XYZ file of C-alpha atoms in Angstrom:
302
model
C 0.000 0.000 0.000
C 2.993 2.374 0.380
C 4.063 2.129 -3.248
C 1.463 4.568 -4.696
C 2.415 7.174 -2.103
C 6.082 6.971 -3.104
C 5.171 7.335 -6.791
C 3.049 10.396 -6.167
C 5.777 12.034 -4.096
C 8.375 11.315 -6.809
C 6.227 12.945 -9.469
C 5.694 16.001 -7.292
C 9.398 16.458 -6.748
C 10.227 16.044 -10.425
C 7.629 18.650 -11.411
C 9.017 21.152 -8.925
C 12.530 20.554 -10.169
C 11.395 21.128 -13.747
C 9.588 24.326 -12.745
C 12.754 25.602 -11.066
C 15.206 24.594 -13.809
C 13.343 25.979 -16.805
C 13.280 29.640 -15.675
C 16.888 29.418 -14.582
C 17.901 27.964 -17.912
C 16.210 30.811 -19.785
C 17.990 33.384 -17.654
C 21.314 31.669 -18.227
C 20.814 31.631 -22.002
C 19.800 35.283 -22.015
C 22.950 36.193 -20.115
C 25.114 34.364 -22.690
C 23.546 36.187 -25.654
C 25.754 39.036 -26.952
C 24.310 41.941 -28.937
C 25.508 42.333 -32.520
C 28.279 44.931 -32.974
C 27.119 48.248 -34.461
C 27.739 48.694 -38.199
C 30.774 50.793 -39.159
C 30.172 54.469 -39.836
C 31.607 56.366 -42.802
C 34.229 59.064 -42.273
C 35.069 60.022 -45.857
C 38.226 62.057 -46.352
C 41.147 62.614 -48.737
C 44.052 60.289 -47.987
C 47.644 60.016 -49.142
C 49.327 58.490 -46.115
C 52.888 57.766 -45.075
C 55.250 55.040 -46.260
C 54.505 51.514 -45.077
C 56.055 48.061 -45.348
C 54.047 45.384 -47.125
C 55.436 41.852 -47.230
C 59.019 43.126 -46.994
C 58.567 45.849 -49.654
C 58.299 49.523 -48.755
C 55.416 51.436 -50.348
C 55.505 55.217 -50.768
C 52.036 56.758 -51.302
C 52.031 59.805 -53.539
C 49.673 62.237 -55.219
C 49.478 62.040 -59.007
C 46.907 63.261 -61.507
C 48.330 61.911 -64.778
C 49.016 58.331 -63.686
C 48.942 55.442 -66.153
C 50.179 51.890 -65.631
C 49.678 48.308 -66.758
C 49.823 45.162 -64.659
C 47.703 42.477 -63.049
C 44.295 42.960 -61.431
C 42.725 40.592 -58.892
C 39.435 40.348 -57.013
C 39.316 41.697 -53.452
C 40.331 39.029 -50.960
C 38.419 40.598 -48.050
C 34.762 41.298 -48.851
C 33.558 41.627 -45.246
C 32.151 44.982 -44.026
C 35.011 47.323 -43.108
C 36.157 50.911 -43.441
C 38.312 51.674 -46.476
C 41.436 53.835 -46.352
C 39.476 56.960 -47.373
C 36.765 56.335 -44.767
C 34.061 54.731 -46.928
C 32.102 51.646 -45.944
C 33.265 48.772 -48.147
C 30.574 47.503 -50.510
C 31.305 44.400 -52.624
C 28.586 45.523 -55.063
C 30.137 48.946 -55.689
C 32.412 49.846 -58.595
C 35.467 50.405 -56.413
C 38.939 48.995 -55.897
C 42.297 49.406 -54.191
C 45.804 50.584 -55.065
C 48.981 50.487 -52.954
C 50.280 54.054 -53.432
C 47.903 56.444 -55.251
C 46.048 59.176 -53.351
C 42.553 58.124 -52.310
C 39.903 58.403 -53.554
C 40.885 58.516 -57.207
C 38.784 57.693 -60.267
C 40.321 55.529 -62.989
C 39.514 53.709 -66.188
C 40.407 50.018 -66.152
C 40.766 48.173 -69.447
C 40.961 44.388 -69.570
C 43.630 43.725 -72.200
C 42.563 40.083 -72.581
C 38.943 40.731 -73.615
C 38.749 44.448 -74.434
C 36.242 45.395 -71.728
C 36.578 48.794 -70.070
C 35.031 50.108 -66.835
C 35.147 53.160 -64.552
C 35.954 52.582 -60.882
C 36.872 54.623 -57.828
C 39.950 53.430 -55.972
C 39.320 53.997 -52.263
C 41.466 51.502 -50.355
C 45.033 50.240 -49.916
C 45.882 46.945 -51.570
C 46.117 44.416 -53.012
C 48.112 42.569 -50.351
C 49.466 40.023 -52.822
C 52.843 41.087 -54.161
C 53.090 41.845 -57.862
C 49.454 42.906 -58.328
C 48.605 46.376 -59.588
C 45.023 46.783 -58.317
C 42.221 44.770 -56.766
C 38.544 45.162 -57.602
C 35.267 44.379 -55.865
C 33.428 41.270 -57.080
C 30.966 43.567 -58.874
C 33.661 45.516 -60.722
C 35.574 42.335 -61.557
C 32.437 40.763 -63.026
C 31.772 43.855 -65.136
C 35.347 43.650 -66.413
C 34.838 39.997 -67.349
C 37.470 38.692 -64.938
C 37.694 35.097 -63.778
C 39.573 33.590 -60.854
C 42.978 34.197 -62.397
C 44.662 37.638 -62.434
C 43.660 39.756 -65.433
C 46.088 41.786 -67.524
C 44.877 45.358 -67.343
C 45.773 48.922 -68.174
C 44.726 51.579 -65.647
C 44.436 55.279 -66.569
C 43.632 57.964 -64.011
C 40.764 60.328 -64.791
C 42.213 63.714 -63.877
C 39.097 65.893 -63.486
C 37.134 63.833 -60.917
C 40.357 62.980 -59.109
C 41.221 66.666 -58.698
C 37.689 67.387 -57.489
C 38.193 64.816 -54.712
C 41.429 66.544 -53.716
C 39.817 69.981 -53.690
C 36.554 69.198 -51.899
C 37.051 66.334 -49.424
C 38.255 66.876 -45.839
C 41.998 66.352 -45.609
C 42.598 67.520 -49.174
C 45.499 69.901 -49.898
C 43.201 72.779 -50.915
C 41.130 72.646 -47.720
C 44.281 72.347 -45.609
C 45.682 75.461 -47.312
C 42.479 77.436 -46.672
C 42.475 76.384 -43.021
C 46.067 77.492 -42.411
C 46.635 80.720 -40.420
C 47.297 83.748 -42.640
C 48.571 86.356 -40.194
C 48.776 87.693 -36.679
C 45.509 87.702 -34.732
C 44.800 90.867 -32.763
C 42.477 90.839 -29.752
C 40.482 93.561 -28.033
C 38.113 93.718 -25.087
C 34.467 92.975 -25.902
C 31.390 93.028 -23.762
C 29.908 89.730 -22.592
C 27.106 89.696 -25.159
C 29.431 90.303 -28.088
C 31.855 87.676 -26.808
C 29.093 85.088 -26.495
C 27.789 85.911 -29.975
C 31.249 85.566 -31.515
C 31.830 82.257 -29.716
C 28.561 80.834 -30.999
C 29.384 82.021 -34.534
C 32.822 80.353 -34.379
C 31.218 77.120 -33.202
C 28.774 77.151 -36.107
C 31.551 77.814 -38.600
C 33.711 75.114 -37.054
C 30.840 72.674 -37.132
C 30.112 73.467 -40.776
C 33.732 72.758 -41.683
C 33.520 69.355 -40.014
C 30.420 68.262 -41.930
C 31.453 65.365 -44.133
C 29.643 63.585 -46.940
C 27.918 60.363 -45.891
C 28.787 58.774 -49.225
C 30.353 59.494 -52.585
C 28.367 59.157 -55.826
C 28.106 55.543 -56.963
C 29.530 54.721 -60.366
C 27.208 52.803 -62.724
C 27.747 49.084 -63.238
C 28.435 49.295 -66.969
C 31.242 48.444 -69.355
C 32.217 49.334 -72.895
C 33.490 46.728 -75.292
C 36.657 47.326 -77.253
C 39.340 45.299 -78.965
C 41.413 42.813 -76.995
C 45.126 43.670 -76.997
C 46.794 40.962 -74.918
C 50.447 41.527 -74.121
C 53.368 39.762 -72.496
C 54.331 40.073 -68.840
C 57.571 41.853 -67.941
C 59.357 42.752 -64.738
C 60.135 46.462 -64.749
C 63.177 46.849 -62.509
C 63.377 50.636 -62.576
C 63.666 53.865 -64.560
C 66.753 56.041 -64.804
C 67.735 59.448 -66.124
C 71.058 58.156 -67.530
C 71.580 55.068 -69.635
C 74.811 54.153 -67.801
C 72.919 53.719 -64.513
C 70.261 51.680 -66.269
C 72.923 49.408 -67.759
C 74.347 48.649 -64.294
C 70.949 47.558 -62.972
C 70.243 45.578 -66.145
C 73.431 43.546 -65.659
C 72.422 42.750 -62.064
C 68.893 41.670 -62.978
C 69.683 40.012 -66.314
C 67.446 42.448 -68.161
C 67.597 44.856 -71.075
C 67.641 48.645 -71.380
C 65.234 50.538 -73.589
C 64.067 54.103 -73.985
C 60.574 54.652 -72.561
C 58.224 56.594 -74.829
C 55.519 57.023 -72.169
C 55.143 59.733 -69.529
C 55.755 57.589 -66.448
C 59.120 59.027 -65.490
C 62.781 59.054 -66.543
C 63.592 57.901 -70.041
C 65.695 54.753 -69.578
C 63.811 51.700 -68.360
C 65.173 48.279 -67.338
C 62.955 45.249 -67.878
C 63.298 41.487 -67.540
C 61.226 39.120 -69.681
C 58.954 38.540 -71.446
C 56.987 35.871 -69.575
C 53.946 34.094 -70.945
C 52.488 33.023 -67.611
C 51.780 34.685 -64.276
C 53.702 32.042 -62.310
C 56.907 32.717 -64.278
C 56.491 36.464 -63.819
C 55.955 36.036 -60.085
C 59.138 33.966 -59.795
C 61.134 36.586 -61.699
C 59.701 39.341 -59.479
C 60.703 37.467 -56.328
C 64.221 37.080 -57.749
C 64.498 40.798 -58.516
C 63.300 41.759 -55.042
C 65.756 39.319 -53.481
C 68.544 41.176 -55.315
C 67.463 44.364 -53.546
C 65.672 45.869 -56.551
C 62.768 47.064 -54.427
C 61.149 49.067 -57.210
C 60.581 45.996 -59.381
C 56.985 45.323 -60.430
C 55.005 43.473 -63.111
C 53.890 45.318 -66.255
C 52.100 44.225 -69.412
C 53.322 45.139 -72.880
């Protein structure tokens, strides 16, 4: 006769334990839940930056408005949300890209030499991280250019007018810095309290207006123009020199040749090694040149 009583008591205890554990478990789970981090905020500005070391090679950012170069383009390796070097929020669907040394932002025309496609992009970040690559592009821009998984041979030409507008209008640009610089000695005189307060409030408004920054830059359309394919060979450009004798010395070290450059990219005598038909061979030759201490060596297409 005692067995039913024991069963009833056991059920009562188990129910009370369940009632006590369930609320506690919910509280414990709620305590372990972490709120999602806030999204990054844009802080768009004009950026040149100081020299930096990337994979053993020093990079020297500079401001240019007539830049033109050929080389290899790749797709951005990091497509997660982050702030670009010029303060924009990275968007993998935007027509943007990165460059290791140009001022940012800068607008350029990119032409795929392998298929003839041509697009307009805004370079707004530092990169690519992989050595021997000229630029990287968002997945959207790379698709518009008809790129695959392999590096594409491209020619990049800076668009001077929009690039100068960036320099003249964005915070941190040389023109705004020049306007903000002091122009002479400031003289002071005694003012009554009302005038002083009015002047202080006016200065705060002016200061605040100078700090207003654009939330975003105009998006470039996702379009391309189709031209003729002009595929070229890969070369390692060791350097450029004002005198042929200096170029000959570097050519003997690198096992390259000296030629007179007809473009506007610097001094007239250029030293190159090659040509190479494949990217792997060009990469190996670049590593060899850098190991010799020729830190200015890079891949070009011709």
